Amino acid sequence: MRLSRLLPIVALALSPMAARATTPVGAVELAAPVVAEHKGVFGGVRTSYRSVVEPIEVSDPAGKPVARLVATSYIARVADSAKRPVLFVFNGGPIGPSTPLHMGAFGPRRVAVPDDLAADPATFQVVDNVYAPIDVADVVIFDPANTGYSRTLPGVDPASQFSNVADGRQLAQLILAWRRIHARPDAPIYLVGESYGTMRAVEVADQLQQVDQPVAGIFLLGQAVNIIEYAQRPNNIVSYAVSLPTLAAIGWYHGKADRQGRSLEQFVADAKAYGAGEYLSVLFLGDTAPAERVAAVARRLEQFTGLPAAEFVRQRLKVSKTAYQRLLFPGQLLDTNDARYIVPAGQKSAGYLTRFDPAMQEHLRSFLKMPDIGAYAMDNPAGDSFASWDWAPNKTPFLDWPYVGQLKSVMEKNPQLRLFVANGYFDTQTTVGAMDYLVAQSGLPRDRVETASYRGGHMFYTVEDSLRRFSDDVRRVVRAR
């Protein structure tokens, strides 16, 4: 089957801010780090720290320089920093800058998205991010080549970096160089990846382990590590069962489901149990399922999702997430990244993300004190990422994505590594059910794996209470080492 026919399925792994049309990127002139001094309160702790925007050159396997990356670091001024943890933070795509995580969760300033979903994004304020974990760890923001200020070097084909291995090599080399530059060879390293960045995190952890530089922990946000297992091909019955908790959460939020007084968390738990039980059993029977069982399942699905039972019967109990987005409010569409938002049919997404790019530009000028060194590239340099990306070793994500096995191997070889997986209830791309399925089926060491679900979408941290909870979780994991 041609790749273009499968793109709607695989777009589940896209970052919401990396899927735009590509635009050419110009040169960046940054010969030396740009440093600024700051003070802030993070996690209730008043902290003195410095921001460092610095160029770091990376090479191909033959040692030929291929890119000059520009990383943004927030480094606390503490008496003993030698073993202070460092969080390397990166977005998805592939490939895009890490603006959402930078200006939404881990940087010292954030875009405050209000609970009022109808608010004009132009009115969103940029505020001090008291939730940033800078009190317990230094934070380094990674932008891959030809995003942000990072660029491939003259004479290097940008497409040479369009693979999960080459892309991962960039970050792995940046981490090693950063530790050397900042004299932090013993600092515990944590990888924080979002969306496609969860795949990058696994690849980077593997590459670092191969050179005896194991990481202390991995945070997967909006995880897509096992997406091959839950992408909704019509005959992949598991995908419908693991998607039911998300449809139930959305139905609960919009008042379409039969809540029966249950909280969101209890309602989703009940949907998960039903999906793994009778729903999956009848899906397995397919056309041989007795009509009365099909009808009974359809009625239960109506209670969980708010869609009429007749629609489930008509679609043989297989209503995909994308179909649900269209059907719940006829003539309108649920936003893919955060299904709390409803947009007119034909509109790709809600506008709340549009505030992040201008906020990032202002942050560069006023907070990081960046001179005019060239454009901070916000767009995806790979264009049609999935068509142009080399999904080594199989060249395509549709044969097998080995990230689950790769992650299992990394954790087996590194008995100290801890894994934290986080997803938003209202994310229709990378779902809470798929997260649970990853943990249940992967063979990962359960005593070192933790999961959490938050009220929000793909970028659940745009909800302040979810950001607070998540930040507390990050601190707890880092402190537990």
PDB file of C-alpha atoms in Angstrom, residues 321-434:
ATOM      1  CA  LYS A 321     -10.790   7.708  16.935  1.00  0.00           C
ATOM      2  CA  THR A 322     -10.830   9.877  13.812  1.00  0.00           C
ATOM      3  CA  ALA A 323     -14.426   8.838  13.071  1.00  0.00           C
ATOM      4  CA  TYR A 324     -15.417   9.631  16.654  1.00  0.00           C
ATOM      5  CA  GLN A 325     -13.902  13.096  16.288  1.00  0.00           C
ATOM      6  CA  ARG A 326     -16.300  13.733  13.393  1.00  0.00           C
ATOM      7  CA  LEU A 327     -19.381  11.992  14.752  1.00  0.00           C
ATOM      8  CA  LEU A 328     -19.730  13.217  18.325  1.00  0.00           C
ATOM      9  CA  PHE A 329     -20.754  16.722  17.215  1.00  0.00           C
ATOM     10  CA  PRO A 330     -22.037  16.430  13.602  1.00  0.00           C
ATOM     11  CA  GLY A 331     -20.786  19.286  11.447  1.00  0.00           C
ATOM     12  CA  GLN A 332     -17.970  19.973  13.877  1.00  0.00           C
ATOM     13  CA  LEU A 333     -14.701  18.294  14.762  1.00  0.00           C
ATOM     14  CA  LEU A 334     -12.947  17.406  17.985  1.00  0.00           C
ATOM     15  CA  ASP A 335      -9.392  18.739  18.063  1.00  0.00           C
ATOM     16  CA  THR A 336      -6.875  15.926  17.519  1.00  0.00           C
ATOM     17  CA  ASN A 337      -4.362  17.111  20.092  1.00  0.00           C
ATOM     18  CA  ASP A 338      -6.893  18.002  22.750  1.00  0.00           C
ATOM     19  CA  ALA A 339     -10.451  16.788  22.205  1.00  0.00           C
ATOM     20  CA  ARG A 340     -11.840  19.183  24.792  1.00  0.00           C
ATOM     21  CA  TYR A 341     -11.741  21.717  21.964  1.00  0.00           C
ATOM     22  CA  ILE A 342     -14.397  21.646  19.247  1.00  0.00           C
ATOM     23  CA  VAL A 343     -13.615  23.281  15.896  1.00  0.00           C
ATOM     24  CA  PRO A 344     -15.619  23.751  12.695  1.00  0.00           C
ATOM     25  CA  ALA A 345     -15.496  20.860  10.249  1.00  0.00           C
ATOM     26  CA  GLY A 346     -12.584  21.370   7.890  1.00  0.00           C
ATOM     27  CA  GLN A 347     -10.478  23.254  10.432  1.00  0.00           C
ATOM     28  CA  LYS A 348      -7.365  21.285  11.299  1.00  0.00           C
ATOM     29  CA  SER A 349      -7.001  22.218  14.933  1.00  0.00           C
ATOM     30  CA  ALA A 350      -7.916  24.638  17.679  1.00  0.00           C
ATOM     31  CA  GLY A 351      -5.917  27.855  17.855  1.00  0.00           C
ATOM     32  CA  TYR A 352      -4.538  27.634  21.381  1.00  0.00           C
ATOM     33  CA  LEU A 353      -1.124  26.507  20.090  1.00  0.00           C
ATOM     34  CA  THR A 354      -0.631  29.638  18.002  1.00  0.00           C
ATOM     35  CA  ARG A 355       0.521  31.618  21.039  1.00  0.00           C
ATOM     36  CA  PHE A 356       3.672  29.545  21.545  1.00  0.00           C
ATOM     37  CA  ASP A 357       5.720  30.708  18.544  1.00  0.00           C
ATOM     38  CA  PRO A 358       5.518  34.470  19.258  1.00  0.00           C
ATOM     39  CA  ALA A 359       6.053  33.759  22.949  1.00  0.00           C
ATOM     40  CA  MET A 360       9.240  31.884  22.073  1.00  0.00           C
ATOM     41  CA  GLN A 361      10.497  34.736  19.910  1.00  0.00           C
ATOM     42  CA  GLU A 362       9.945  37.220  22.728  1.00  0.00           C
ATOM     43  CA  HIS A 363      11.617  34.882  25.225  1.00  0.00           C
ATOM     44  CA  LEU A 364      14.710  34.743  23.015  1.00  0.00           C
ATOM     45  CA  ARG A 365      14.977  38.520  22.868  1.00  0.00           C
ATOM     46  CA  SER A 366      13.964  39.692  26.315  1.00  0.00           C
ATOM     47  CA  PHE A 367      14.844  36.801  28.611  1.00  0.00           C
ATOM     48  CA  LEU A 368      17.717  34.969  26.946  1.00  0.00           C
ATOM     49  CA  LYS A 369      19.194  38.274  25.656  1.00  0.00           C
ATOM     50  CA  MET A 370      19.847  36.819  22.229  1.00  0.00           C
ATOM     51  CA  PRO A 371      21.325  39.159  19.623  1.00  0.00           C
ATOM     52  CA  ASP A 372      20.196  38.974  16.006  1.00  0.00           C
ATOM     53  CA  ILE A 373      22.083  35.822  14.966  1.00  0.00           C
ATOM     54  CA  GLY A 374      19.556  34.576  12.414  1.00  0.00           C
ATOM     55  CA  ALA A 375      16.058  33.130  12.425  1.00  0.00           C
ATOM     56  CA  TYR A 376      14.860  30.750  15.103  1.00  0.00           C
ATOM     57  CA  ALA A 377      13.255  28.188  12.785  1.00  0.00           C
ATOM     58  CA  MET A 378       9.841  26.994  13.913  1.00  0.00           C
ATOM     59  CA  ASP A 379       8.877  24.855  10.930  1.00  0.00           C
ATOM     60  CA  ASN A 380       9.540  21.244  10.051  1.00  0.00           C
ATOM     61  CA  PRO A 381      12.568  21.068   7.701  1.00  0.00           C
ATOM     62  CA  ALA A 382      11.677  17.545   6.555  1.00  0.00           C
ATOM     63  CA  GLY A 383       8.474  18.642   4.826  1.00  0.00           C
ATOM     64  CA  ASP A 384       6.382  15.483   4.574  1.00  0.00           C
ATOM     65  CA  SER A 385       8.194  13.934   7.531  1.00  0.00           C
ATOM     66  CA  PHE A 386       6.884  10.414   7.221  1.00  0.00           C
ATOM     67  CA  ALA A 387       7.564  10.131   3.516  1.00  0.00           C
ATOM     68  CA  SER A 388      11.098  11.504   3.795  1.00  0.00           C
ATOM     69  CA  TRP A 389      12.129   9.932   7.107  1.00  0.00           C
ATOM     70  CA  ASP A 390      14.347   6.832   7.194  1.00  0.00           C
ATOM     71  CA  TRP A 391      12.801   4.566   9.816  1.00  0.00           C
ATOM     72  CA  ALA A 392      15.855   2.332  10.146  1.00  0.00           C
ATOM     73  CA  PRO A 393      16.331  -0.561  10.390  1.00  0.00           C
ATOM     74  CA  ASN A 394      13.157  -1.320   8.459  1.00  0.00           C
ATOM     75  CA  LYS A 395      12.974   1.881   6.351  1.00  0.00           C
ATOM     76  CA  THR A 396       9.267   2.184   7.075  1.00  0.00           C
ATOM     77  CA  PRO A 397       7.211   2.283  10.281  1.00  0.00           C
ATOM     78  CA  PHE A 398       4.685  -0.154   8.796  1.00  0.00           C
ATOM     79  CA  LEU A 399       6.762  -3.325   8.997  1.00  0.00           C
ATOM     80  CA  ASP A 400       7.822  -3.140  12.615  1.00  0.00           C
ATOM     81  CA  TRP A 401       9.024  -0.384  14.872  1.00  0.00           C
ATOM     82  CA  PRO A 402      11.545  -2.015  17.228  1.00  0.00           C
ATOM     83  CA  TYR A 403      11.397   0.674  19.904  1.00  0.00           C
ATOM     84  CA  VAL A 404       9.621  -1.509  22.470  1.00  0.00           C
ATOM     85  CA  GLY A 405      12.249  -4.251  22.190  1.00  0.00           C
ATOM     86  CA  GLN A 406      14.979  -1.617  22.155  1.00  0.00           C
ATOM     87  CA  LEU A 407      13.583  -0.055  25.335  1.00  0.00           C
ATOM     88  CA  LYS A 408      13.351  -3.449  27.021  1.00  0.00           C
ATOM     89  CA  SER A 409      16.975  -4.196  26.114  1.00  0.00           C
ATOM     90  CA  VAL A 410      18.179  -0.838  27.444  1.00  0.00           C
ATOM     91  CA  MET A 411      16.390  -1.389  30.759  1.00  0.00           C
ATOM     92  CA  GLU A 412      17.710  -4.937  31.078  1.00  0.00           C
ATOM     93  CA  LYS A 413      21.293  -3.751  30.569  1.00  0.00           C
ATOM     94  CA  ASN A 414      20.867  -0.801  32.926  1.00  0.00           C
ATOM     95  CA  PRO A 415      19.204  -2.000  36.143  1.00  0.00           C
ATOM     96  CA  GLN A 416      19.208   1.549  37.570  1.00  0.00           C
ATOM     97  CA  LEU A 417      17.198   3.127  34.758  1.00  0.00           C
ATOM     98  CA  ARG A 418      13.697   4.281  35.663  1.00  0.00           C
ATOM     99  CA  LEU A 419      10.904   4.894  33.165  1.00  0.00           C
ATOM    100  CA  PHE A 420       8.022   7.338  33.597  1.00  0.00           C
ATOM    101  CA  VAL A 421       5.261   7.378  30.975  1.00  0.00           C
ATOM    102  CA  ALA A 422       2.707  10.205  30.919  1.00  0.00           C
ATOM    103  CA  ASN A 423      -0.347  10.793  28.735  1.00  0.00           C
ATOM    104  CA  GLY A 424      -3.328  13.116  28.579  1.00  0.00           C
ATOM    105  CA  TYR A 425      -6.863  11.752  28.842  1.00  0.00           C
ATOM    106  CA  PHE A 426      -8.129  13.819  25.891  1.00  0.00           C
ATOM    107  CA  ASP A 427      -5.275  13.099  23.467  1.00  0.00           C
ATOM    108  CA  THR A 428      -6.568  11.194  20.432  1.00  0.00           C
ATOM    109  CA  GLN A 429      -3.083  10.746  18.959  1.00  0.00           C
ATOM    110  CA  THR A 430      -1.207   8.863  21.668  1.00  0.00           C
ATOM    111  CA  THR A 431      -3.757   7.515  24.064  1.00  0.00           C
ATOM    112  CA  VAL A 432      -3.886   6.493  27.719  1.00  0.00           C
ATOM    113  CA  GLY A 433      -5.003   3.012  26.681  1.00  0.00           C
ATOM    114  CA  ALA A 434      -1.976   2.628  24.429  1.00  0.00           C
TER     115      ALA A 434
END
